[in-house]
Tab-separated table of C-alpha atoms in Angstrom:
chain	number	residue	atom	x	y	z
J	30	MET	CA	0.000	0.000	0.000
J	31	LYS	CA	1.248	3.491	-0.775
J	32	LEU	CA	-0.612	6.729	-0.251
J	33	CYS	CA	1.093	10.072	-0.249
J	34	CYS	CA	0.293	13.730	-0.724
J	35	LEU	CA	2.962	15.306	-2.910
J	36	LEU	CA	0.992	18.006	-4.733
J	37	GLY	CA	1.135	20.636	-2.024
J	38	LEU	CA	-1.595	22.165	0.098
J	39	PHE	CA	-4.926	22.667	-1.622
J	40	SER	CA	-7.291	25.143	-0.018
J	41	VAL	CA	-10.729	26.570	-0.656
J	42	ALA	CA	-11.872	30.007	0.466
J	43	VAL	CA	-14.431	30.189	3.265
J	44	TRP	CA	-14.852	33.962	3.418
J	45	ALA	CA	-12.844	37.120	2.972
J	46	ILE	CA	-11.302	39.081	5.837
J	47	GLU	CA	-11.705	42.808	5.333
J	48	VAL	CA	-8.322	44.433	4.771
J	49	PRO	CA	-8.546	48.167	5.502
J	50	ASN	CA	-7.957	49.979	2.209
J	51	GLY	CA	-6.325	46.925	0.595
J	52	THR	CA	-6.302	48.645	-2.796
J	53	PHE	CA	-4.658	51.818	-1.394
J	54	GLU	CA	-7.230	54.039	-3.115
J	55	LYS	CA	-8.299	56.045	-0.055
J	56	GLY	CA	-6.329	58.547	1.959
J	57	GLN	CA	-5.205	62.106	2.370
J	58	GLY	CA	-1.873	63.792	1.803
J	59	GLU	CA	1.025	61.318	1.977
J	60	GLN	CA	-0.760	58.595	3.955
J	61	PRO	CA	-3.225	55.918	2.718
J	62	ASP	CA	-6.031	55.149	5.151
J	63	GLY	CA	-5.376	52.104	7.342
J	64	TRP	CA	-1.619	51.975	6.712
J	65	GLN	CA	1.501	53.459	8.262
J	66	LEU	CA	5.066	53.632	6.927
J	67	VAL	CA	7.504	52.281	9.520
J	68	ASP	CA	11.243	52.925	9.220
J	69	GLY	CA	13.031	53.294	5.883
J	70	SER	CA	11.687	55.440	3.081
J	71	GLY	CA	8.689	55.058	0.824
J	72	GLY	CA	5.443	56.631	-0.208
J	73	TRP	CA	1.913	56.374	-1.527
J	74	ARG	CA	0.829	57.032	-5.083
J	75	SER	CA	-2.888	57.827	-5.009
J	76	ARG	CA	-3.378	58.281	-8.747
J	77	LEU	CA	-4.217	55.529	-11.275
J	78	GLY	CA	-5.773	53.223	-8.679
J	79	GLY	CA	-3.182	53.773	-5.972
J	80	HIS	CA	-0.351	51.701	-4.504
J	81	VAL	CA	2.376	51.981	-1.858
J	82	PHE	CA	6.128	51.584	-2.278
J	83	VAL	CA	9.324	51.361	-0.250
J	84	ARG	CA	12.901	52.265	-1.178
J	85	GLY	CA	15.987	50.571	0.204
J	86	ASP	CA	19.699	51.321	0.158
J	87	GLY	CA	20.795	47.678	0.298
J	88	ASN	CA	21.467	47.696	4.042
J	89	ASP	CA	18.212	48.786	5.675
J	90	MET	CA	14.601	47.732	6.250
J	91	GLY	CA	11.317	49.580	5.845
J	92	TYR	CA	7.695	48.550	5.511
J	93	TRP	CA	4.051	49.562	5.415
J	94	ARG	CA	2.060	48.328	8.403
J	95	SER	CA	-1.684	47.760	8.277
J	96	SER	CA	-4.113	48.379	11.082
J	97	SER	CA	-5.146	45.274	13.049
J	98	LEU	CA	-7.068	42.483	11.302
J	99	PRO	CA	-9.520	40.078	12.981
J	100	PHE	CA	-7.402	36.924	12.645
J	101	GLU	CA	-8.568	34.045	14.835
J	102	PRO	CA	-5.917	31.909	16.571
J	103	GLY	CA	-5.526	28.489	14.962
J	104	LYS	CA	-7.366	29.429	11.761
J	105	LEU	CA	-5.945	29.026	8.243
J	106	TYR	CA	-5.737	32.030	5.904
J	107	ARG	CA	-4.549	32.925	2.421
J	108	VAL	CA	-3.073	36.309	1.540
J	109	SER	CA	-2.703	37.530	-2.039
J	110	PHE	CA	-1.276	40.781	-3.384
J	111	ARG	CA	0.481	42.327	-6.348
J	112	ALA	CA	4.095	43.502	-6.317
J	113	ARG	CA	6.640	44.963	-8.707
J	114	SER	CA	10.058	46.605	-8.532
J	115	ALA	CA	11.867	49.494	-10.211
J	116	ASP	CA	15.638	49.186	-10.541
J	117	ALA	CA	15.687	47.021	-7.399
J	118	GLY	CA	18.219	44.357	-6.567
J	119	GLY	CA	19.569	42.297	-3.683
J	120	GLY	CA	17.716	41.572	-0.471
J	121	THR	CA	14.046	40.671	-0.584
J	122	ALA	CA	10.533	41.985	-0.298
J	123	VAL	CA	8.965	41.076	3.069
J	124	THR	CA	5.246	40.342	2.901
J	125	GLY	CA	2.225	38.926	4.696
J	126	PRO	CA	1.328	38.816	8.397
J	127	VAL	CA	4.047	39.916	10.780
J	128	PHE	CA	3.868	36.578	12.651
J	129	CYS	CA	4.409	34.580	9.428
J	130	ASN	CA	6.713	36.586	7.184
J	131	MET	CA	7.004	35.559	3.527
J	132	ASP	CA	10.188	36.577	1.695
J	133	ILE	CA	9.528	36.666	-2.070
J	134	GLY	CA	12.852	37.993	-3.333
J	135	VAL	CA	12.847	41.008	-5.642
J	136	PRO	CA	9.652	41.158	-7.770
J	137	PRO	CA	9.868	41.705	-11.552
J	138	THR	CA	9.408	45.144	-13.084
J	139	GLU	CA	5.864	44.254	-14.194
J	140	TRP	CA	3.056	43.721	-11.670
J	141	ARG	CA	2.880	40.096	-10.486
J	142	ARG	CA	0.314	38.392	-8.254
J	143	TYR	CA	1.641	36.478	-5.208
J	144	ARG	CA	-0.221	34.133	-2.852
J	145	GLY	CA	0.572	32.325	0.369
J	146	VAL	CA	-1.282	30.259	2.979
J	147	PHE	CA	-0.534	30.608	6.687
J	148	LEU	CA	-1.820	29.523	10.083
J	149	ALA	CA	-2.553	32.142	12.734
J	150	PRO	CA	-0.650	31.111	15.896
J	151	HIS	CA	-2.680	29.692	18.752
J	152	ASN	CA	-1.242	32.357	21.078
J	153	LEU	CA	-1.902	35.253	18.677
J	154	SER	CA	-2.541	38.614	20.313
J	155	ALA	CA	-4.280	41.692	18.919
J	156	GLU	CA	-0.938	43.526	19.018
J	157	SER	CA	0.486	41.088	16.442
J	158	SER	CA	-2.548	40.798	14.137
J	159	TRP	CA	-1.357	43.030	11.312
J	160	LEU	CA	0.116	42.815	7.813
J	161	ARG	CA	3.504	44.050	6.683
J	162	PHE	CA	4.705	44.864	3.148
J	163	GLY	CA	8.210	46.209	2.674
J	164	GLN	CA	11.836	45.354	1.976
J	165	TRP	CA	14.867	43.943	3.767
J	166	HIS	CA	18.355	44.859	2.496
J	167	ALA	CA	17.087	45.562	-1.022
J	168	SER	CA	18.277	48.485	-3.116
J	169	GLY	CA	15.817	50.425	-5.254
J	170	GLU	CA	12.034	50.582	-5.175
J	171	ILE	CA	9.463	47.828	-4.492
J	172	ALA	CA	5.713	48.528	-4.789
J	173	PHE	CA	2.613	46.703	-3.491
J	174	ASP	CA	-1.108	46.752	-4.340
J	175	ASP	CA	-4.419	44.823	-4.171
J	176	VAL	CA	-4.024	43.058	-0.805
J	177	VAL	CA	-6.675	40.387	-0.155
J	178	VAL	CA	-6.981	38.013	2.837
J	179	GLU	CA	-9.347	35.023	2.969
J	180	GLU	CA	-10.001	32.344	5.544
J	181	VAL	CA	-9.474	28.965	3.879
J	182	GLN	CA	-9.860	25.266	4.587
J	183	ALA	CA	-7.266	22.661	3.641
J	184	ILE	CA	-8.184	19.696	1.434
J	185	HIS	CA	-6.182	16.515	2.088
J	186	ALA	CA	-5.829	13.146	0.369
J	187	ARG	CA	-8.218	10.470	1.658
J	188	GLN	CA	-8.399	6.682	1.272
J	189	ASP	CA	-10.957	4.935	3.467
J	190	ALA	CA	-10.100	5.878	7.079
J	191	LEU	CA	-6.657	7.218	6.153
J	192	VAL	CA	-6.219	10.966	5.627
J	193	LEU	CA	-2.874	12.450	4.637
J	194	GLY	CA	-1.772	16.022	4.089
J	195	ASP	CA	1.190	17.697	2.471
J	196	GLY	CA	4.476	16.111	3.611
J	197	GLU	CA	2.894	12.831	4.790
J	198	ASP	CA	3.536	9.425	3.216
J	199	VAL	CA	2.501	5.832	3.994
J	200	SER	CA	4.423	3.097	2.191
J	201	GLY	CA	5.471	-0.465	3.012
J	202	GLY	CA	4.207	-0.399	6.580
J	203	SER	CA	5.963	2.881	7.333
J	204	TYR	CA	4.629	6.387	7.959
J	205	THR	CA	6.779	9.443	7.289
J	206	PHE	CA	6.064	13.114	7.832
J	207	ARG	CA	8.434	15.831	6.674
J	208	ALA	CA	7.098	19.216	7.695
J	209	PRO	CA	6.462	21.096	4.408
J	210	LEU	CA	8.051	24.331	5.610
J	211	ASN	CA	9.028	25.326	2.056
J	212	SER	CA	5.549	24.786	0.608
J	213	ASP	CA	2.810	27.293	-0.206
J	214	GLY	CA	1.276	26.362	3.151
J	215	ARG	CA	4.265	27.740	5.076
J	216	ASN	CA	3.697	27.020	8.760
J	217	SER	CA	0.543	24.910	8.264
J	218	SER	CA	0.199	21.121	7.920
J	219	ARG	CA	-2.337	18.433	8.794
J	220	PRO	CA	-0.366	17.040	11.797
J	221	LEU	CA	0.197	20.496	13.313
J	222	ALA	CA	-1.749	20.517	16.585
J	223	LEU	CA	-0.436	23.723	18.136
J	224	ALA	CA	1.732	26.607	17.003
J	225	ALA	CA	2.764	29.201	19.582
J	226	CYS	CA	5.729	30.331	17.542
J	227	ASN	CA	6.562	32.876	14.845
J	228	PHE	CA	7.487	31.746	11.338
J	229	ASN	CA	9.765	33.285	8.706
J	230	SER	CA	9.441	32.119	5.084
J	231	ASN	CA	10.544	28.486	5.613
J	232	ARG	CA	11.482	28.136	9.276
J	233	TRP	CA	10.117	28.398	12.825
J	234	THR	CA	11.661	31.226	14.881
J	235	PHE	CA	11.863	30.256	18.553
J	236	GLY	CA	12.169	32.561	21.539
J	237	ALA	CA	10.901	32.612	25.110
J	238	ASN	CA	7.608	30.673	25.526
J	239	SER	CA	7.687	29.405	21.909
J	240	GLU	CA	6.445	25.890	21.215
J	241	VAL	CA	5.186	23.759	18.320
J	242	ILE	CA	3.309	20.456	18.627
J	243	TYR	CA	2.847	17.882	15.868
J	244	ALA	CA	0.286	15.069	16.421
J	245	HIS	CA	0.751	11.893	14.372
J	246	GLN	CA	-2.289	9.648	14.020
J	247	VAL	CA	-2.308	7.429	10.930
J	248	GLY	CA	-5.912	6.385	10.318
J	249	ASP	CA	-6.701	3.273	12.359
J	250	HIS	CA	-3.106	2.000	12.249
J	251	THR	CA	-1.102	1.273	15.392
J	252	GLN	CA	2.435	2.619	15.652
J	253	VAL	CA	5.024	0.188	17.072
J	254	SER	CA	8.164	2.319	16.833
J	255	GLY	CA	9.083	5.874	15.943
J	256	GLU	CA	11.934	8.280	15.307
J	257	VAL	CA	12.109	12.070	15.236
J	258	GLU	CA	14.634	14.348	13.520
J	259	VAL	CA	14.866	18.121	14.011
J	260	THR	CA	17.273	20.547	12.311
J	261	VAL	CA	18.305	23.923	13.715
J	262	GLY	CA	19.634	26.085	10.889
J	263	TYR	CA	20.240	29.275	12.895
J	264	TYR	CA	21.382	29.537	16.501
J	265	SER	CA	22.269	32.395	18.835
J	266	GLY	CA	21.352	31.001	22.263
J	267	GLY	CA	19.046	28.871	24.381
J	268	GLN	CA	18.096	25.218	23.897
J	269	LEU	CA	15.602	23.319	21.789
J	270	ILE	CA	13.809	20.752	23.949
J	271	VAL	CA	12.227	17.816	22.082
J	272	GLU	CA	9.466	16.007	23.984
J	273	ALA	CA	7.069	13.172	23.162
J	274	SER	CA	3.709	11.921	24.412
J	275	ALA	CA	1.815	8.730	23.498
J	276	ASP	CA	-1.984	8.624	23.527
J	277	GLY	CA	-2.322	11.669	25.759
J	278	LYS	CA	0.133	10.592	28.463
J	279	PRO	CA	2.482	13.124	30.135
J	280	TRP	CA	5.297	14.678	28.108
J	281	GLN	CA	8.723	13.076	28.293
J	282	ALA	CA	11.931	14.753	27.143
J	283	ILE	CA	13.680	12.692	24.474
J	284	GLY	CA	16.311	15.091	23.142
J	285	LEU	CA	17.790	18.578	23.180
J	286	LEU	CA	19.933	20.736	20.943
J	287	GLY	CA	21.870	23.793	22.059
J	288	GLU	CA	23.658	24.599	18.821
J	289	LYS	CA	23.215	24.699	15.071
J	290	GLY	CA	22.790	21.157	13.746
J	291	THR	CA	20.470	18.134	13.692
J	292	VAL	CA	19.231	15.905	16.487
J	293	THR	CA	17.879	12.431	15.596
J	294	GLN	CA	16.264	10.377	18.337
J	295	ALA	CA	14.387	7.068	18.418
J	296	LEU	CA	11.450	7.100	20.827
J	297	PRO	CA	11.812	4.722	23.829
J	298	GLU	CA	9.977	1.386	23.560
J	299	GLY	CA	7.693	2.409	26.418
J	300	PHE	CA	5.781	4.758	24.092
J	301	PHE	CA	4.490	1.850	21.998
J	302	PRO	CA	2.156	0.459	20.823
J	303	ALA	CA	0.273	3.722	20.300
J	304	LYS	CA	-2.497	5.123	18.121
J	305	GLU	CA	-1.131	8.656	18.369
J	306	ILE	CA	2.309	10.098	19.017
J	307	ARG	CA	2.738	13.786	19.760
J	308	ILE	CA	6.044	15.603	19.435
J	309	ARG	CA	6.568	18.969	21.130
J	310	LEU	CA	9.353	21.377	20.208
J	311	ARG	CA	9.859	24.135	22.744
J	312	ALA	CA	12.432	26.770	23.552
J	313	GLU	CA	14.305	27.023	26.805
J	314	THR	CA	15.487	30.639	26.638
J	315	LYS	CA	14.793	34.037	28.177
J	316	GLN	CA	15.010	35.937	24.883
J	317	LYS	CA	11.621	36.948	23.503
J	318	VAL	CA	11.008	37.305	19.773
J	319	GLY	CA	10.267	40.849	18.616
J	320	ALA	CA	7.859	40.837	15.687
J	321	ALA	CA	8.325	44.103	13.839
J	322	GLN	CA	11.916	43.854	12.624
J	323	SER	CA	12.006	40.152	11.674
J	324	ASP	CA	13.765	39.230	14.904
J	325	PRO	CA	15.550	35.901	14.259
J	326	GLY	CA	14.902	34.733	17.820
J	327	SER	CA	17.198	32.466	19.841
J	328	PHE	CA	17.206	29.714	17.214
J	329	GLN	CA	15.312	28.622	14.121
J	330	VAL	CA	14.023	25.178	13.163
J	331	HIS	CA	14.525	24.562	9.440
J	332	GLY	CA	13.437	20.923	9.322
J	333	PHE	CA	11.254	18.402	11.148
J	334	ARG	CA	10.751	14.707	10.352
J	335	TYR	CA	8.810	11.980	12.148
J	336	GLN	CA	8.865	8.343	11.005
J	337	ALA	CA	6.963	5.388	12.455
J	338	THR	CA	6.590	1.674	11.812
J	339	LEU	CA	2.924	0.687	11.574
């Protein structure tokens, strides 16, 4: 038997979230309604439909910040917008919600539509429920227009009682999940049970009180062994604590990493047999993650894999 989901995250819109002045057509003077230029240089062009832009010198950051949006913790959303550049190079445009930044590189000189799916963190606060469109270490001008946000639902592969999402695979009596951090779904996936952690493009950014939980239940199959692998691609301090729980029992530490690298750990035999295995990644650090300036946090998780024998 082999069932896998390799085509990425499919999603269907549930309803639109109102973005204040998402087309940048309303405003007075130098400021579009509902948006504020933070750091760096930029402006608003109100004519011909309107759009905002930022200018970088290759070693700075600046962005337009929206007013707060009514994101709900744990809900899945899709953001779409148009972007273009004028004589820009290096660095990247920074886009999307501040808690789930999406680097898109330098856009082409003609308007191009971009889209991305993201999960609102379970610990999301009103102070962090806003959008950001700007540049990081880019030179030249980057412009943005037509911002739309929709709540969406994921559609996963199904065969009888077995449901698999992006990054999951069942083959030859083995289940494998590789977190699809580089996919269009960014920080979202079917096994993700809790996310109290910021995300940047293709990696989790951990600071004080950050944690991520993946829950692995494979239809009606029983798991008889398991192994977890976690990769830290950026490190400045603190420790990554890896913990496991079987069928709702208390958490047990199974590994830690206090440097850049990869930790691979087989789960103790006492966890099995089990219908569900949960893996928790949490930070042991005093450094909090600041949202506005793409704070890299204490460390960043670039990869997560869980494999089980069924």
